[in-house]
Short mmCIF file of C-alpha atoms in Angstrom, two decimals:
data_model
loop_
_atom_site.label_atom_id
_atom_site.label_comp_id
_atom_site.label_asym_id
_atom_site.label_seq_id
_atom_site.Cartn_x
_atom_site.Cartn_y
_atom_site.Cartn_z
CA MET K 1 23.78 -17.50 -43.10
CA THR K 2 25.16 -16.62 -46.58
CA THR K 3 27.63 -13.30 -47.42
CA PHE K 4 24.36 -11.95 -49.36
CA GLU K 5 21.79 -12.97 -46.61
CA GLU K 6 24.22 -10.98 -44.34
CA LEU K 7 23.86 -7.81 -46.68
CA LYS K 8 20.67 -7.73 -45.76
CA ARG K 9 20.21 -8.08 -42.46
CA ARG K 10 22.30 -5.77 -41.30
CA GLY K 11 20.20 -3.02 -43.74
CA LEU K 12 23.59 -2.26 -45.91
CA LEU K 13 21.45 -2.93 -49.83
CA ALA K 14 18.76 -0.10 -50.90
CA GLN K 15 18.38 -1.02 -54.89
CA LEU K 16 19.78 -3.90 -57.29
CA THR K 17 19.30 -4.59 -60.28
CA ASP K 18 19.71 -8.80 -61.16
CA GLU K 19 19.91 -8.89 -57.77
CA LYS K 20 19.68 -13.40 -58.23
CA GLU K 21 23.14 -13.24 -59.93
CA ILE K 22 24.67 -10.55 -57.85
CA GLU K 23 23.81 -12.90 -54.68
CA GLU K 24 25.31 -15.89 -56.70
CA LEU K 25 28.05 -14.01 -57.23
CA VAL K 26 28.58 -12.56 -53.95
CA ASN K 27 28.00 -15.92 -52.41
CA ALA K 28 30.93 -17.93 -54.73
CA GLY K 29 33.51 -15.11 -54.16
CA LYS K 30 33.29 -14.04 -57.27
CA ALA K 31 32.40 -10.38 -57.52
CA THR K 32 34.99 -7.90 -58.73
CA PHE K 33 33.44 -5.10 -57.64
CA TYR K 34 34.73 -1.18 -57.35
CA ILE K 35 33.50 1.70 -55.14
CA GLY K 36 34.75 5.83 -55.70
CA PHE K 37 36.14 8.06 -54.07
CA ASP K 38 37.28 11.51 -54.82
CA PRO K 39 41.00 12.83 -54.09
CA THR K 40 40.05 16.13 -52.64
CA ALA K 41 41.58 15.15 -48.94
CA ASP K 42 44.66 13.73 -47.21
CA SER K 43 42.41 11.72 -44.84
CA LEU K 44 38.86 10.03 -45.18
CA HIS K 45 36.23 10.72 -43.34
CA VAL K 46 33.67 8.50 -40.87
CA GLY K 47 31.35 9.09 -44.04
CA HIS K 48 33.29 6.89 -46.02
CA PHE K 49 32.88 3.54 -43.26
CA MET K 50 30.12 1.81 -44.99
CA ALA K 51 31.94 1.50 -48.24
CA LEU K 52 35.07 0.23 -46.12
CA CYS K 53 33.20 -2.10 -44.09
CA LEU K 54 30.96 -3.17 -47.40
CA MET K 55 33.99 -4.11 -48.99
CA LYS K 56 35.89 -5.66 -46.11
CA ARG K 57 33.23 -7.81 -45.24
CA LEU K 58 33.11 -8.75 -49.00
CA GLN K 59 36.94 -9.08 -49.67
CA MET K 60 36.19 -11.59 -46.90
CA ALA K 61 34.17 -14.01 -48.95
CA GLY K 62 36.59 -13.62 -51.48
CA ASN K 63 35.67 -11.00 -53.83
CA LYS K 64 37.94 -8.69 -54.74
CA PRO K 65 37.51 -4.84 -54.55
CA ILE K 66 38.72 -2.04 -57.14
CA VAL K 67 38.73 1.06 -55.29
CA LEU K 68 39.05 4.12 -58.00
CA ILE K 69 40.65 6.94 -56.99
CA GLY K 70 38.70 9.83 -58.94
CA GLY K 71 41.40 11.56 -59.79
CA GLY K 72 39.77 12.37 -62.79
CA THR K 73 36.55 13.44 -62.11
CA ALA K 74 37.98 15.93 -59.34
CA MET K 75 38.75 18.18 -61.90
CA ILE K 76 35.43 19.35 -63.12
CA GLY K 77 32.59 19.60 -61.42
CA ASP K 78 30.97 18.55 -57.84
CA PRO K 79 28.00 16.58 -58.79
CA SER K 80 26.19 16.53 -55.31
CA GLY K 81 24.43 19.92 -55.52
CA LYS K 82 27.46 22.54 -53.96
CA THR K 83 27.05 25.65 -55.69
CA ASP K 84 31.09 26.24 -55.59
CA MET K 85 33.36 23.93 -58.23
CA ARG K 86 36.05 21.85 -56.72
CA LYS K 87 39.06 23.21 -56.67
CA MET K 88 41.53 21.76 -59.17
CA MET K 89 45.08 19.48 -57.66
CA THR K 90 47.79 18.71 -59.44
CA PRO K 91 48.74 15.62 -60.31
CA GLU K 92 51.06 15.67 -57.33
CA THR K 93 48.89 16.43 -54.64
CA ILE K 94 46.26 13.91 -55.56
CA GLN K 95 49.17 11.00 -55.83
CA HIS K 96 49.40 12.33 -52.24
CA ASN K 97 46.51 12.13 -51.26
CA VAL K 98 46.01 8.54 -52.79
CA ASP K 99 48.73 7.23 -50.85
CA CYS K 100 47.28 8.92 -48.08
CA PHE K 101 43.73 6.73 -48.88
CA LYS K 102 45.64 3.74 -49.54
CA LYS K 103 47.42 3.23 -46.27
CA GLN K 104 44.39 4.07 -43.93
CA MET K 105 42.44 1.42 -46.44
CA SER K 106 44.73 -1.15 -45.87
CA ARG K 107 43.31 -1.69 -41.76
CA PHE K 108 40.42 -2.71 -43.79
CA ILE K 109 41.57 -3.68 -47.39
CA ASP K 110 44.19 -6.50 -48.14
CA PHE K 111 45.88 -5.26 -51.22
CA SER K 112 49.06 -7.92 -51.08
CA GLU K 113 49.03 -9.84 -53.77
CA ASP K 114 46.21 -8.69 -56.30
CA LYS K 115 43.74 -9.70 -53.51
CA ALA K 116 42.22 -5.70 -53.81
CA ILE K 117 43.84 -3.07 -56.88
CA ILE K 118 43.91 0.73 -56.89
CA VAL K 119 42.84 2.68 -59.90
CA ASN K 120 42.95 6.16 -60.38
CA ASN K 121 40.32 7.66 -63.36
CA ALA K 122 42.64 10.24 -64.09
CA ASP K 123 44.84 7.56 -66.74
CA TRP K 124 42.20 7.03 -69.31
CA LEU K 125 39.85 10.65 -68.79
CA MET K 126 42.93 13.02 -69.12
CA LYS K 127 44.06 11.35 -72.72
CA GLN K 128 40.30 11.74 -74.17
CA ASN K 129 39.80 13.14 -76.88
CA TYR K 130 36.43 15.25 -77.37
CA ILE K 131 35.53 14.81 -80.32
CA GLU K 132 36.43 10.89 -79.41
CA LEU K 133 34.20 11.32 -76.29
CA LEU K 134 31.20 12.21 -77.95
CA ARG K 135 31.42 9.70 -80.34
CA ASP K 136 31.99 7.11 -78.66
CA VAL K 137 30.31 7.41 -75.37
CA GLY K 138 28.29 10.35 -75.55
CA ALA K 139 26.33 8.85 -79.04
CA HIS K 140 24.66 6.22 -76.61
CA PHE K 141 23.03 8.54 -73.61
CA SER K 142 19.43 10.70 -74.01
CA VAL K 143 19.45 14.16 -72.99
CA ASN K 144 15.70 13.76 -72.15
CA ARG K 145 16.20 10.48 -70.07
CA MET K 146 19.64 12.16 -68.26
CA LEU K 147 16.79 14.77 -67.28
CA THR K 148 14.97 12.58 -65.87
CA ALA K 149 17.34 11.54 -62.41
CA GLU K 150 16.82 12.77 -59.73
CA CYS K 151 20.12 14.66 -59.15
CA TYR K 152 19.90 17.12 -62.17
CA LYS K 153 16.50 17.53 -61.19
CA GLN K 154 16.86 18.84 -58.42
CA ARG K 155 20.11 20.93 -60.24
CA LEU K 156 18.26 22.09 -62.41
CA GLU K 157 16.03 24.62 -59.78
CA ARG K 158 19.63 26.60 -59.03
CA GLY K 159 20.78 26.12 -62.13
CA LEU K 160 22.98 22.99 -63.79
CA SER K 161 26.43 23.68 -64.87
CA PHE K 162 27.51 21.83 -68.45
CA LEU K 163 30.45 20.41 -66.70
CA GLU K 164 28.12 19.08 -64.05
CA PHE K 165 26.22 17.79 -66.67
CA ASN K 166 28.64 15.38 -68.04
CA TYR K 167 29.91 13.84 -64.53
CA MET K 168 26.84 11.11 -65.93
CA ILE K 169 28.64 9.85 -68.76
CA MET K 170 32.10 10.56 -67.18
CA GLN K 171 31.12 7.76 -64.80
CA SER K 172 29.22 5.43 -66.60
CA TYR K 173 32.23 5.76 -69.07
CA ASP K 174 35.27 4.23 -65.59
CA PHE K 175 32.46 1.02 -65.33
CA TYR K 176 32.91 0.91 -68.85
CA ARG K 177 36.68 1.37 -68.74
CA LEU K 178 37.12 -1.02 -65.32
CA PHE K 179 34.70 -3.78 -66.56
CA GLN K 180 36.82 -3.94 -69.97
CA ASP K 181 40.39 -3.48 -68.42
CA TYR K 182 39.62 -4.90 -64.97
CA GLY K 183 37.13 -7.57 -65.63
CA CYS K 184 34.76 -5.45 -63.16
CA ASN K 185 31.13 -7.32 -63.07
CA MET K 186 29.69 -5.14 -60.18
CA GLN K 187 29.36 -1.52 -58.39
CA PHE K 188 28.51 0.02 -55.60
CA GLY K 189 28.00 3.40 -54.41
CA GLY K 190 25.30 6.02 -53.03
CA ASP K 191 21.76 6.13 -53.82
CA ASP K 192 22.54 9.70 -55.13
CA GLN K 193 24.25 8.41 -57.85
CA TRP K 194 21.89 5.43 -58.88
CA SER K 195 21.22 7.04 -62.66
CA ASN K 196 24.25 7.42 -63.17
CA MET K 197 25.82 3.34 -62.16
CA LEU K 198 22.51 2.22 -64.05
CA GLY K 199 24.27 4.60 -67.17
CA GLY K 200 27.28 2.69 -66.63
CA THR K 201 25.74 -0.57 -66.68
CA GLU K 202 23.10 0.53 -70.35
CA LEU K 203 26.42 1.84 -71.44
CA ILE K 204 28.03 -2.05 -71.11
CA ARG K 205 25.00 -3.17 -72.56
CA ARG K 206 24.63 -1.12 -76.13
CA LYS K 207 29.02 -1.59 -76.37
CA LEU K 208 29.06 -5.14 -75.65
CA GLY K 209 25.65 -6.08 -76.52
CA LYS K 210 23.31 -7.67 -73.61
CA ASP K 211 25.59 -10.86 -73.20
CA ALA K 212 28.16 -7.98 -71.43
CA TYR K 213 27.79 -9.01 -67.19
CA ALA K 214 27.08 -5.88 -65.75
CA MET K 215 25.81 -5.96 -62.34
CA THR K 216 24.96 -2.75 -60.47
CA ILE K 217 24.22 -1.85 -56.49
CA THR K 218 23.45 1.02 -54.47
CA LEU K 219 23.93 1.59 -50.90
CA LEU K 220 21.90 4.04 -48.72
CA LEU K 221 25.34 6.22 -48.21
CA ASN K 222 23.04 9.79 -49.24
CA SER K 223 21.10 9.57 -46.35
CA GLU K 224 22.57 7.35 -43.84
CA GLY K 225 26.58 7.57 -44.59
CA LYS K 226 26.92 11.24 -45.64
CA LYS K 227 25.04 12.24 -42.27
CA MET K 228 28.21 10.83 -40.38
CA GLY K 229 31.55 12.45 -40.06
CA LYS K 230 30.23 15.90 -39.45
CA THR K 231 30.38 17.76 -36.58
CA GLU K 232 30.09 21.65 -35.37
CA LYS K 233 34.36 21.31 -35.83
CA GLY K 234 33.97 19.71 -39.28
CA ALA K 235 34.20 16.39 -40.69
CA VAL K 236 35.99 12.93 -37.91
CA TRP K 237 38.72 11.79 -39.93
CA LEU K 238 40.53 8.87 -40.10
CA ASP K 239 43.96 10.88 -40.13
CA ALA K 240 44.57 10.33 -35.65
CA GLU K 241 46.48 13.48 -36.50
CA LYS K 242 43.52 15.39 -37.10
CA THR K 243 41.03 13.32 -35.12
CA THR K 244 42.96 11.84 -32.28
CA PRO K 245 41.70 8.67 -31.08
CA TYR K 246 40.28 9.99 -28.29
CA GLU K 247 38.26 12.68 -29.79
CA PHE K 248 36.76 9.20 -32.73
CA TYR K 249 35.51 7.39 -29.85
CA GLN K 250 34.21 10.04 -28.15
CA TYR K 251 32.35 10.85 -31.58
CA TRP K 252 30.48 7.46 -32.15
CA ARG K 253 30.08 7.01 -27.74
CA ASN K 254 27.69 10.15 -28.27
CA VAL K 255 25.88 8.85 -31.36
CA GLY K 256 22.12 9.59 -31.38
CA ASP K 257 19.90 6.33 -29.41
CA ALA K 258 18.46 6.39 -32.30
CA ASP K 259 21.09 5.27 -34.77
CA VAL K 260 23.02 3.12 -32.60
CA ILE K 261 21.84 -0.35 -33.78
CA LYS K 262 21.82 0.77 -37.16
CA CYS K 263 25.35 2.63 -36.54
CA LEU K 264 26.57 -1.49 -34.95
CA LYS K 265 25.19 -3.06 -38.21
CA MET K 266 26.81 -1.40 -40.72
CA LEU K 267 29.64 -0.68 -39.84
CA THR K 268 30.74 -2.95 -37.37
CA PHE K 269 32.03 -6.58 -37.60
CA VAL K 270 29.90 -7.63 -34.38
CA PRO K 271 27.74 -10.89 -35.29
CA VAL K 272 24.74 -9.31 -36.73
CA GLU K 273 22.59 -12.30 -34.66
CA GLN K 274 24.00 -10.63 -31.40
CA ILE K 275 22.63 -7.26 -32.33
CA GLU K 276 19.39 -8.70 -33.41
CA GLU K 277 19.42 -9.89 -29.54
CA MET K 278 20.79 -6.65 -28.22
CA GLU K 279 18.11 -4.33 -30.71
CA LYS K 280 15.05 -6.38 -28.81
CA THR K 281 16.02 -5.85 -25.10
CA MET K 282 17.12 -1.95 -25.62
CA GLU K 283 16.26 0.70 -23.27
CA GLY K 284 17.78 2.72 -20.20
CA ALA K 285 21.23 1.89 -19.85
CA GLN K 286 21.44 -0.84 -22.29
CA PHE K 287 22.01 2.55 -25.23
CA ASN K 288 25.02 2.97 -23.50
CA ALA K 289 26.76 -0.04 -23.84
CA ALA K 290 25.57 -0.49 -27.04
CA LYS K 291 27.17 3.13 -27.54
CA GLU K 292 30.62 1.98 -25.65
CA LEU K 293 30.82 -1.20 -28.05
CA LEU K 294 30.34 0.82 -31.27
CA ALA K 295 33.22 3.55 -30.29
CA TYR K 296 35.43 0.98 -29.05
CA GLU K 297 35.09 -1.39 -32.15
CA LEU K 298 35.50 1.03 -34.77
CA THR K 299 38.57 3.03 -32.76
CA LYS K 300 39.68 -0.76 -32.77
CA LEU K 301 39.18 -1.14 -36.50
CA VAL K 302 40.77 2.31 -37.28
CA HIS K 303 43.38 3.14 -34.63
CA GLY K 304 44.55 -0.33 -33.57
CA ASP K 305 43.88 -2.28 -30.28
CA GLU K 306 45.91 -0.13 -28.26
CA GLU K 307 44.66 3.19 -28.41
CA ALA K 308 41.32 1.73 -28.60
CA GLU K 309 41.92 0.92 -25.16
CA LYS K 310 42.75 4.20 -24.17
CA ALA K 311 40.01 5.70 -25.74
CA LYS K 312 38.02 3.62 -23.61
CA ALA K 313 39.64 3.81 -20.25
CA ALA K 314 40.18 8.22 -20.89
CA SER K 315 35.98 8.61 -21.19
CA LYS K 316 35.24 5.83 -18.41
CA ALA K 317 38.13 8.47 -16.02
CA LEU K 318 35.97 11.23 -17.41
CA PHE K 319 31.97 10.26 -17.18
CA GLY K 320 32.45 7.51 -15.56
CA GLY K 321 34.11 8.79 -12.15
CA SER K 322 36.87 6.56 -12.01
CA GLY K 323 40.11 5.31 -13.57
CA SER K 324 43.06 7.40 -14.85
CA ASP K 325 42.84 10.86 -16.75
CA ALA K 326 45.85 9.53 -18.63
CA ASN K 327 44.66 8.90 -22.37
CA MET K 328 42.87 11.78 -22.56
CA PRO K 329 43.47 14.11 -25.11
CA VAL K 330 46.03 17.18 -23.95
CA ALA K 331 46.54 20.76 -24.42
CA GLU K 332 49.61 22.60 -24.04
CA ILE K 333 49.84 26.29 -23.19
CA ASP K 334 52.80 27.88 -23.75
CA SER K 335 53.79 29.55 -20.73
CA ALA K 336 54.94 33.33 -23.06
CA ASP K 337 50.38 33.12 -23.37
CA LEU K 338 50.29 33.51 -19.41
CA THR K 339 50.29 36.72 -16.80
CA ASP K 340 50.96 35.85 -13.31
CA GLY K 341 50.20 32.13 -14.11
CA SER K 342 47.00 32.84 -15.52
CA ILE K 343 44.84 32.74 -19.40
CA GLY K 344 41.64 34.65 -19.70
CA LEU K 345 39.27 32.19 -20.88
CA LEU K 346 38.81 32.87 -24.09
CA ASN K 347 42.32 32.89 -25.02
CA LEU K 348 41.93 29.55 -23.44
CA LEU K 349 39.40 27.54 -25.70
CA VAL K 350 41.05 28.96 -28.81
CA LYS K 351 44.78 28.19 -27.35
CA SER K 352 43.14 24.67 -26.71
CA GLY K 353 41.42 24.01 -29.69
CA LEU K 354 37.50 23.74 -28.29
CA ALA K 355 37.13 27.07 -30.60
CA PRO K 356 37.58 28.13 -33.57
CA SER K 357 37.89 31.69 -32.81
CA VAL K 358 37.61 34.33 -30.28
CA SER K 359 33.80 35.55 -30.95
CA GLU K 360 33.21 31.63 -31.25
CA ALA K 361 34.90 31.21 -27.68
CA ARG K 362 32.60 34.12 -25.96
CA ARG K 363 29.52 32.41 -27.63
CA LEU K 364 29.80 28.95 -25.92
CA VAL K 365 30.56 30.92 -22.52
CA GLN K 366 27.23 32.99 -22.56
CA GLN K 367 25.43 29.51 -23.62
CA GLY K 368 26.73 27.94 -20.37
CA GLY K 369 28.21 25.46 -22.84
CA ILE K 370 31.85 25.61 -20.97
CA THR K 371 33.08 23.96 -17.67
CA VAL K 372 36.89 24.40 -16.02
CA ASN K 373 37.39 21.08 -13.50
CA ASP K 374 33.42 21.14 -13.37
CA GLU K 375 32.56 24.74 -12.59
CA LYS K 376 30.44 25.83 -15.72
CA MET K 377 31.87 29.32 -16.56
CA THR K 378 30.06 32.07 -17.06
CA ASP K 379 31.78 35.42 -16.96
CA PRO K 380 33.64 35.96 -20.75
CA LYS K 381 36.43 37.83 -18.81
CA ALA K 382 37.36 35.20 -17.07
CA GLN K 383 40.98 34.49 -15.84
CA ILE K 384 41.89 30.98 -14.97
CA ALA K 385 44.99 29.59 -12.73
CA LEU K 386 46.95 27.42 -14.93
CA SER K 387 49.74 26.53 -11.96
CA GLY K 388 49.18 22.97 -13.03
CA GLU K 389 46.77 20.80 -15.48
CA ILE K 390 42.41 21.37 -15.40
CA ILE K 391 39.70 19.77 -17.45
CA VAL K 392 38.21 21.92 -20.25
CA ARG K 393 35.11 20.73 -21.31
CA LYS K 394 32.69 22.10 -23.99
CA GLY K 395 29.47 20.45 -23.96
CA LYS K 396 28.91 16.87 -23.66
CA LYS K 397 31.52 15.77 -26.83
CA ALA K 398 34.90 17.28 -25.89
CA PHE K 399 37.18 18.05 -23.66
CA LYS K 400 40.54 18.79 -22.89
CA LYS K 401 43.29 18.19 -20.42
CA VAL K 402 45.14 21.93 -20.46
CA VAL K 403 49.67 21.99 -18.84
CA VAL K 404 51.64 24.67 -19.55
CA LYS K 405 54.65 23.46 -21.23
#
């Protein structure tokens, strides 16, 4: 099975330009391709998984990834439909986030010996003269054509800023510079970026002629990948300090039945033939086995074998009624927070990180979502004795072993 065939069987490819040429490049290991990442945080989250796994697959086949950090575009409006502008960041903050990204990406991508590179578009966008940009780039774009793009049509109904309107030009110019400076001949992105990406291909051909070789591929990141990594508490991060390996494991262990096969295909390196066989007979308890496989493989990929084994063991201890709870995430309560060896239930939930506020803790208790040592808690005024360790659970997905320090 060729690399390109595997990408299609895993459901990764949505729309393509010049499919035959793309297939030949990818299979021959001659693609130099880029995917963009916005440095708006100091950690990647699981919504980036599809892109990271795709980069790893293509690099394993001999192709060269370029990680494009949007240090320049992060300074302007967000094209995703949000009402607020992105916060402006200092160059120091952006560089810190870039360093964090590279460390996390190194689990997926080999950056040694120029096998992959990280580039920041601030290197060229921040140096652009406005008049030169209008003459050199803006002249190649039709406003009428830009307004037919779905991303702009949606924004027009709510209001489209001039900054956001320039996003297509800036992203297109990114591809042009990567093509010129690094020989980048392929780009990947979400389906919401399709118009912007086509703009980049068109810009290269207009400025450099029809023989300029630039390909475009999009992935189903908007409808599929962008749903990943969001919970009621926020994003599921790849940084163990933000989302523990155990919490990370549990997130994937609790994906919906309808999504588990799709996630196994798109995000893991389990042979696609094995997944397709599982899919044929998937029912009942087999869904749980598939979810455990998904959780283990992804935790191993991000946090390593040891942490994946610990998370798996802790999960079985809690849900299977066997094994040790030694690897369960721990919340330490300061003895100063106790009164006669006890703590109020709502305060316990906040101190343990299971609720962001007292009001949210009260709502969880009133809705029957909290148990302490397998006893459902219904009284928000309850006092919980903490002479030893206790297990506090919120719903089915979040729990902590609570101890006094």
